[in-house]
Amino acid sequence: MKILQLHVDFVEYEPIQVESSVYEEADRKVNRIEDALLLLVCVEKEDEENIVDELVKDVAQFVDKLKVSKLVVYPYAHLSTELAPPQKALSILKKIREEFVSRNLEVYSAPFGWNKRLVVSVKGHPLAEQLRSYGAGGRIRTTSEPVSTALLMEEKLKSYWFILTPSGEMVPVESFDFRGYENLEYLTRYEIAKSRAVIEQPPHVQLMKKLEIADYENASDPGNMRWLAKGRLIKSLLEQYVTEKVIEYGGIEVETPIMYDLHHPSLEKYLHRFPARQYLIKTEEKEYFLRFAACFGQFLMAKDMVISYKHLPFWLYELTRYSFRREKSGELAGLRRLRAFTMPDAHAFCRDLQQAKEEMKRRLKLSLEVLEGAGITREDVEMAIRFTKDFFEENREFVFELIRQFGKPVLAEMWEERFFYFILKWELNFIDTQKKAAALSTDQIDVENARQYGITYVDEDGVEKYPIILHCSPSGAIERVVYALLEKAYMKMQKGEKPMLPVWLSPTQVRIIPVAERNLQDAIRLMEELEKNKIRVDVDDRGESVDKKIRDGESEWIPYIIVYGDKEKERGILPVRVREQGKIIEMTLEELIEHVKERIKDKPFKPLTLPKLLSRRPSFK
RNA sequence: GCCCCGGUAGCUCAGCGGGUAGAGCGGCGGCCUUGUAAGCCGCAGGUCGCGGGUUCAAAGCCCGCCCGGGGCUCCA
């Protein structure tokens, strides 16, 4: 027996005409039931009455969990090709209904043996759709039965989980000794078990507000943030940094539209392959969706390029501001998961699998460098790698090369069959304070979209071929990098250490605090000296006490604080409060400049756009 | 989406067996001219998320909605 169980806002059915010699009496009228559990029941050849108990018990659990009181039992033949004879099917259906009635449920029965018109509106939560199978009918077949792809996905996606180690071991997760690999264990649990009760809001949310980085914007859709001056600077620096790194690696930077025709033939299929919901925009003539990555734009561009094997591999790169994904509202959380986010998206077009594998190694190296530059080290991330069984068996050595490159044991998920467009994918996951995993960098080997979009190159033998495409985001969403930095800082706070951002990302790098009003002009001159060397400096000229200003500077996580008074003017030496070391170090101006420059090195610089004098600076609410 | 929790001054929060709205921080004004994590005094500031309902009376109780958080094996 197969049951497709749907939690519905409403279901409407209307008996149209009798279709079978065995049928129940019914009126030809529309029946509408709201907020109910709809059971599309298909009785199969081998089914006996004794499976009814099992079924009723399962359903009762859901009734309880979903807090519904109405059940609609709907005979639905289309879930199987091995149907029970009608008499028997009807009698089993009746038994099911009786059982539910005896459990005090409000049971509605669609008539057996009729051709019926059916309208349903399924609720959008994870438990709303369930396909279950009972008795000798056994497993759900993945053949041509008209069960939706989304439901079949579960079966195809049957996963086997392992830990792969740099030394070449492949250990089923159950038997891996996680001692010394706590974060990997958290990632594993997060990916496989996933349930955990955490009540507080993620710590980075409070920090992003307190540090005036980002905030919610109630007037927009949830998951669309506003970035305040300091946050905009941080984000902008990260954007520039990632872009520079990708270009250095050979990325060809382009820009593509953010919205696309919902019914464009190439895109339509791709969209259907991914159930995530999009933002839709209706104009008078057409419907558009907002891009959820740069894939479309770049593929449509690559399709119009004349490509020879001599050009391969080449990269198209775009920093998407924004990519849009209408994530379910319950999944949004601070900067961890947004509906509008900024993502570097780099696609490499490769001649064949061999070339794709070589490229992928380069891109893993790039990703690790980019994260490290942003302040997220290898210790902060855990790798997950996912592949089809076939791919792994044929490319085992390559998979382990990636793992050796990463240098720590890695969580591996192996799929029986390929459902997605890729045959291998890795991600670097940040494990946050709440032990939740968020993917940052990622790369995939796509063997399907070149054909889908008609992207071809001419090979040495003069034949047009489809390239293999790698999809890489070297840093992951920029917002998520900020989230990771803030969460990392919070973890430092918990250990009693001083939190801070990397110096090159700190909105104010050096703060000068004049002791008395008469020192202000000198402080401003000092600021100007530092600014000439591309260092972000401000001066706290407010009428507060020195102690108070130091306290404020510390709570803004400013890396270098200088108190400047008569003594400094006389001696020409600066007492620099160095946050990283938690102490005051005396330096000359030149030494300070050298010190800061050494920290910032090859990272991009942008000026802070807020007024340099704190007394002139509006604070954000 | 669904379930649970929350929304009170710019911020953090108290008040919630219904009876004229509070603190700290911040802001503004004044005094102090300051030496390495909060100087002192004063003042202003609130359709208690929004809309309905119950009541002589609602921040509080009831219903709906919006926003945030957590959870729901959701995550390209």
PDB file of N, CA and C (backbone and C1' of nucleotides) in Angstrom, chain B residues 30-55:
ATOM      1  P     G B  30      25.833  74.313  27.081  1.00  0.00           P
ATOM      2  O5'   G B  30      26.005  74.252  28.656  1.00  0.00           O
ATOM      3  C5'   G B  30      25.528  75.321  29.469  1.00  0.00           C
ATOM      4  C4'   G B  30      25.646  74.957  30.922  1.00  0.00           C
ATOM      5  C3'   G B  30      27.050  74.685  31.436  1.00  0.00           C
ATOM      6  O3'   G B  30      27.764  75.875  31.688  1.00  0.00           O
ATOM      7  C1'   G B  30      25.583  73.033  32.257  1.00  0.00           C
ATOM      8  P     C B  31      29.350  75.883  31.571  1.00  0.00           P
ATOM      9  O5'   C B  31      29.812  75.060  32.864  1.00  0.00           O
ATOM     10  C5'   C B  31      29.615  75.617  34.170  1.00  0.00           C
ATOM     11  C4'   C B  31      29.973  74.596  35.220  1.00  0.00           C
ATOM     12  C3'   C B  31      31.394  74.062  35.168  1.00  0.00           C
ATOM     13  O3'   C B  31      32.320  74.955  35.773  1.00  0.00           O
ATOM     14  C1'   C B  31      29.909  72.257  35.444  1.00  0.00           C
ATOM     15  P     C B  32      33.806  75.035  35.199  1.00  0.00           P
ATOM     16  O5'   C B  32      34.392  73.571  35.399  1.00  0.00           O
ATOM     17  C5'   C B  32      34.695  73.095  36.720  1.00  0.00           C
ATOM     18  C4'   C B  32      35.175  71.649  36.651  1.00  0.00           C
ATOM     19  C3'   C B  32      36.374  71.393  35.743  1.00  0.00           C
ATOM     20  O3'   C B  32      37.590  71.706  36.391  1.00  0.00           O
ATOM     21  C1'   C B  32      34.711  69.765  35.315  1.00  0.00           C
ATOM     22  P     U B  33      38.657  72.505  35.580  1.00  0.00           P
ATOM     23  O5'   U B  33      39.159  71.519  34.440  1.00  0.00           O
ATOM     24  C5'   U B  33      39.837  70.310  34.777  1.00  0.00           C
ATOM     25  C4'   U B  33      40.504  69.765  33.523  1.00  0.00           C
ATOM     26  C3'   U B  33      41.613  70.658  32.966  1.00  0.00           C
ATOM     27  O3'   U B  33      42.630  69.851  32.431  1.00  0.00           O
ATOM     28  C1'   U B  33      39.978  70.298  31.308  1.00  0.00           C
ATOM     29  P     U B  34      43.735  69.237  33.329  1.00  0.00           P
ATOM     30  O5'   U B  34      43.393  67.711  33.011  1.00  0.00           O
ATOM     31  C5'   U B  34      43.335  66.801  34.094  1.00  0.00           C
ATOM     32  C4'   U B  34      42.203  65.824  33.858  1.00  0.00           C
ATOM     33  C3'   U B  34      42.577  64.564  33.095  1.00  0.00           C
ATOM     34  O3'   U B  34      42.115  63.444  33.820  1.00  0.00           O
ATOM     35  C1'   U B  34      40.549  65.455  32.313  1.00  0.00           C
ATOM     36  P     G B  35      43.155  62.719  34.737  1.00  0.00           P
ATOM     37  O5'   G B  35      43.936  61.792  33.722  1.00  0.00           O
ATOM     38  C5'   G B  35      43.262  60.700  33.092  1.00  0.00           C
ATOM     39  C4'   G B  35      44.290  59.799  32.457  1.00  0.00           C
ATOM     40  C3'   G B  35      45.345  59.274  33.434  1.00  0.00           C
ATOM     41  O3'   G B  35      45.753  58.001  32.961  1.00  0.00           O
ATOM     42  C1'   G B  35      46.390  60.506  31.734  1.00  0.00           C
ATOM     43  P     U B  36      45.891  56.769  33.989  1.00  0.00           P
ATOM     44  O5'   U B  36      45.157  55.589  33.221  1.00  0.00           O
ATOM     45  C5'   U B  36      43.745  55.637  33.014  1.00  0.00           C
ATOM     46  C4'   U B  36      43.411  54.750  31.834  1.00  0.00           C
ATOM     47  C3'   U B  36      44.003  53.349  31.938  1.00  0.00           C
ATOM     48  O3'   U B  36      43.089  52.455  31.325  1.00  0.00           O
ATOM     49  C1'   U B  36      44.732  54.376  29.977  1.00  0.00           C
ATOM     50  P     A B  37      42.121  51.465  32.141  1.00  0.00           P
ATOM     51  O5'   A B  37      40.808  51.575  31.237  1.00  0.00           O
ATOM     52  C5'   A B  37      40.069  52.793  31.184  1.00  0.00           C
ATOM     53  C4'   A B  37      38.594  52.476  31.207  1.00  0.00           C
ATOM     54  C3'   A B  37      38.129  51.700  32.446  1.00  0.00           C
ATOM     55  O3'   A B  37      36.774  52.046  32.689  1.00  0.00           O
ATOM     56  C1'   A B  37      37.749  50.419  30.544  1.00  0.00           C
ATOM     57  P     A B  38      36.354  52.787  34.052  1.00  0.00           P
ATOM     58  O5'   A B  38      35.548  54.087  33.632  1.00  0.00           O
ATOM     59  C5'   A B  38      35.210  54.370  32.284  1.00  0.00           C
ATOM     60  C4'   A B  38      34.051  55.338  32.266  1.00  0.00           C
ATOM     61  C3'   A B  38      33.617  55.896  33.610  1.00  0.00           C
ATOM     62  O3'   A B  38      32.866  57.077  33.365  1.00  0.00           O
ATOM     63  C1'   A B  38      31.954  54.490  32.822  1.00  0.00           C
ATOM     64  P     G B  39      33.361  58.517  33.451  1.00  0.00           P
ATOM     65  O5'   G B  39      32.721  59.111  34.782  1.00  0.00           O
ATOM     66  C5'   G B  39      33.311  58.844  36.045  1.00  0.00           C
ATOM     67  C4'   G B  39      33.279  60.104  36.880  1.00  0.00           C
ATOM     68  C3'   G B  39      31.893  60.734  37.061  1.00  0.00           C
ATOM     69  O3'   G B  39      31.162  60.092  38.076  1.00  0.00           O
ATOM     70  C1'   G B  39      33.460  62.405  36.470  1.00  0.00           C
ATOM     71  P     C B  40      29.558  60.116  38.095  1.00  0.00           P
ATOM     72  O5'   C B  40      29.221  61.613  38.546  1.00  0.00           O
ATOM     73  C5'   C B  40      29.539  62.070  39.855  1.00  0.00           C
ATOM     74  C4'   C B  40      29.158  63.516  39.975  1.00  0.00           C
ATOM     75  C3'   C B  40      27.717  63.837  39.616  1.00  0.00           C
ATOM     76  O3'   C B  40      26.826  63.570  40.682  1.00  0.00           O
ATOM     77  C1'   C B  40      29.133  65.372  38.544  1.00  0.00           C
ATOM     78  P     C B  41      25.307  63.169  40.401  1.00  0.00           P
ATOM     79  O5'   C B  41      24.639  64.557  39.972  1.00  0.00           O
ATOM     80  C5'   C B  41      24.526  65.614  40.913  1.00  0.00           C
ATOM     81  C4'   C B  41      24.006  66.843  40.233  1.00  0.00           C
ATOM     82  C3'   C B  41      22.714  66.674  39.452  1.00  0.00           C
ATOM     83  O3'   C B  41      21.569  66.702  40.287  1.00  0.00           O
ATOM     84  C1'   C B  41      24.237  67.906  38.152  1.00  0.00           C
ATOM     85  P     G B  42      20.227  65.991  39.815  1.00  0.00           P
ATOM     86  O5'   G B  42      19.722  66.863  38.574  1.00  0.00           O
ATOM     87  C5'   G B  42      19.080  68.121  38.799  1.00  0.00           C
ATOM     88  C4'   G B  42      18.915  68.849  37.494  1.00  0.00           C
ATOM     89  C3'   G B  42      17.925  68.246  36.508  1.00  0.00           C
ATOM     90  O3'   G B  42      16.592  68.580  36.828  1.00  0.00           O
ATOM     91  C1'   G B  42      19.894  68.867  35.369  1.00  0.00           C
ATOM     92  P     C B  43      15.402  67.660  36.353  1.00  0.00           P
ATOM     93  O5'   C B  43      15.296  67.989  34.800  1.00  0.00           O
ATOM     94  C5'   C B  43      14.950  69.294  34.342  1.00  0.00           C
ATOM     95  C4'   C B  43      15.052  69.344  32.839  1.00  0.00           C
ATOM     96  C3'   C B  43      14.203  68.316  32.107  1.00  0.00           C
ATOM     97  O3'   C B  43      12.869  68.768  31.936  1.00  0.00           O
ATOM     98  C1'   C B  43      16.382  68.309  31.211  1.00  0.00           C
ATOM     99  P     A B  44      11.714  67.727  31.706  1.00  0.00           P
ATOM    100  O5'   A B  44      11.912  67.321  30.171  1.00  0.00           O
ATOM    101  C5'   A B  44      11.694  68.285  29.136  1.00  0.00           C
ATOM    102  C4'   A B  44      12.217  67.725  27.835  1.00  0.00           C
ATOM    103  C3'   A B  44      11.509  66.461  27.349  1.00  0.00           C
ATOM    104  O3'   A B  44      10.360  66.782  26.596  1.00  0.00           O
ATOM    105  C1'   A B  44      13.852  66.150  27.260  1.00  0.00           C
ATOM    106  P     G B  45       9.140  65.799  26.636  1.00  0.00           P
ATOM    107  O5'   G B  45       9.722  64.475  25.971  1.00  0.00           O
ATOM    108  C5'   G B  45      10.055  64.446  24.573  1.00  0.00           C
ATOM    109  C4'   G B  45      10.783  63.161  24.263  1.00  0.00           C
ATOM    110  C3'   G B  45       9.966  61.898  24.503  1.00  0.00           C
ATOM    111  O3'   G B  45       9.229  61.588  23.326  1.00  0.00           O
ATOM    112  C1'   G B  45      12.122  61.667  25.486  1.00  0.00           C
ATOM    113  P     G B  46       7.653  61.593  23.380  1.00  0.00           P
ATOM    114  O5'   G B  46       7.299  60.066  23.536  1.00  0.00           O
ATOM    115  C5'   G B  46       8.114  59.037  22.949  1.00  0.00           C
ATOM    116  C4'   G B  46       7.492  57.727  23.301  1.00  0.00           C
ATOM    117  C3'   G B  46       5.979  57.712  23.223  1.00  0.00           C
ATOM    118  O3'   G B  46       5.603  57.246  21.955  1.00  0.00           O
ATOM    119  C1'   G B  46       6.784  56.581  25.172  1.00  0.00           C
ATOM    120  P     U B  47       4.732  58.174  21.142  1.00  0.00           P
ATOM    121  O5'   U B  47       3.301  57.766  21.618  1.00  0.00           O
ATOM    122  C5'   U B  47       2.561  56.923  20.749  1.00  0.00           C
ATOM    123  C4'   U B  47       1.308  56.606  21.454  1.00  0.00           C
ATOM    124  C3'   U B  47       1.027  55.118  21.334  1.00  0.00           C
ATOM    125  O3'   U B  47       1.460  54.497  22.556  1.00  0.00           O
ATOM    126  C1'   U B  47      -0.621  56.355  20.181  1.00  0.00           C
ATOM    127  P     C B  48       0.944  53.185  23.191  1.00  0.00           P
ATOM    128  O5'   C B  48       2.304  52.457  23.565  1.00  0.00           O
ATOM    129  C5'   C B  48       3.072  51.694  22.606  1.00  0.00           C
ATOM    130  C4'   C B  48       3.645  50.476  23.288  1.00  0.00           C
ATOM    131  C3'   C B  48       2.610  49.349  23.427  1.00  0.00           C
ATOM    132  O3'   C B  48       2.751  48.250  22.535  1.00  0.00           O
ATOM    133  C1'   C B  48       3.590  49.956  25.565  1.00  0.00           C
ATOM    134  P     G B  49       3.766  47.174  22.421  1.00  0.00           P
ATOM    135  O5'   G B  49       4.216  47.216  20.895  1.00  0.00           O
ATOM    136  C5'   G B  49       4.989  48.287  20.385  1.00  0.00           C
ATOM    137  C4'   G B  49       4.932  48.237  18.884  1.00  0.00           C
ATOM    138  C3'   G B  49       3.535  48.369  18.295  1.00  0.00           C
ATOM    139  O3'   G B  49       3.194  49.713  18.093  1.00  0.00           O
ATOM    140  C1'   G B  49       4.622  46.479  17.365  1.00  0.00           C
ATOM    141  P     C B  50       1.688  50.220  18.372  1.00  0.00           P
ATOM    142  O5'   C B  50       0.922  49.734  17.053  1.00  0.00           O
ATOM    143  C5'   C B  50       1.269  50.235  15.769  1.00  0.00           C
ATOM    144  C4'   C B  50       0.452  49.531  14.719  1.00  0.00           C
ATOM    145  C3'   C B  50      -1.041  49.451  15.000  1.00  0.00           C
ATOM    146  O3'   C B  50      -1.710  50.635  14.636  1.00  0.00           O
ATOM    147  C1'   C B  50      -0.277  47.329  14.358  1.00  0.00           C
ATOM    148  P     G B  51      -3.040  51.055  15.444  1.00  0.00           P
ATOM    149  O5'   G B  51      -4.102  49.970  14.970  1.00  0.00           O
ATOM    150  C5'   G B  51      -4.504  49.929  13.606  1.00  0.00           C
ATOM    151  C4'   G B  51      -5.471  48.802  13.397  1.00  0.00           C
ATOM    152  C3'   G B  51      -6.605  48.712  14.391  1.00  0.00           C
ATOM    153  O3'   G B  51      -7.618  49.657  14.124  1.00  0.00           O
ATOM    154  C1'   G B  51      -5.715  46.558  14.043  1.00  0.00           C
ATOM    155  P     G B  52      -8.796  49.857  15.214  1.00  0.00           P
ATOM    156  O5'   G B  52      -9.576  48.496  14.979  1.00  0.00           O
ATOM    157  C5'   G B  52     -10.805  48.288  15.605  1.00  0.00           C
ATOM    158  C4'   G B  52     -11.145  46.822  15.531  1.00  0.00           C
ATOM    159  C3'   G B  52     -11.849  46.325  16.774  1.00  0.00           C
ATOM    160  O3'   G B  52     -13.217  46.677  16.748  1.00  0.00           O
ATOM    161  C1'   G B  52     -10.097  44.850  16.258  1.00  0.00           C
ATOM    162  P     G B  53     -13.765  47.438  18.066  1.00  0.00           P
ATOM    163  O5'   G B  53     -13.997  46.208  19.051  1.00  0.00           O
ATOM    164  C5'   G B  53     -14.763  45.089  18.595  1.00  0.00           C
ATOM    165  C4'   G B  53     -14.517  43.900  19.465  1.00  0.00           C
ATOM    166  C3'   G B  53     -14.848  44.085  20.935  1.00  0.00           C
ATOM    167  O3'   G B  53     -16.237  43.963  21.165  1.00  0.00           O
ATOM    168  C1'   G B  53     -12.773  42.970  20.721  1.00  0.00           C
ATOM    169  P     U B  54     -16.910  44.784  22.355  1.00  0.00           P
ATOM    170  O5'   U B  54     -16.384  44.002  23.631  1.00  0.00           O
ATOM    171  C5'   U B  54     -16.798  42.660  23.866  1.00  0.00           C
ATOM    172  C4'   U B  54     -16.161  42.147  25.137  1.00  0.00           C
ATOM    173  C3'   U B  54     -16.335  43.062  26.347  1.00  0.00           C
ATOM    174  O3'   U B  54     -17.598  42.860  26.968  1.00  0.00           O
ATOM    175  C1'   U B  54     -14.078  42.367  26.183  1.00  0.00           C
ATOM    176  P     U B  55     -18.474  44.177  27.353  1.00  0.00           P
ATOM    177  O5'   U B  55     -17.630  44.845  28.524  1.00  0.00           O
ATOM    178  C5'   U B  55     -17.426  44.143  29.744  1.00  0.00           C
ATOM    179  C4'   U B  55     -16.456  44.918  30.598  1.00  0.00           C
ATOM    180  C3'   U B  55     -16.799  46.391  30.778  1.00  0.00           C
ATOM    181  O3'   U B  55     -17.769  46.572  31.791  1.00  0.00           O
ATOM    182  C1'   U B  55     -14.489  46.147  30.265  1.00  0.00           C
TER     183        U B  55
END
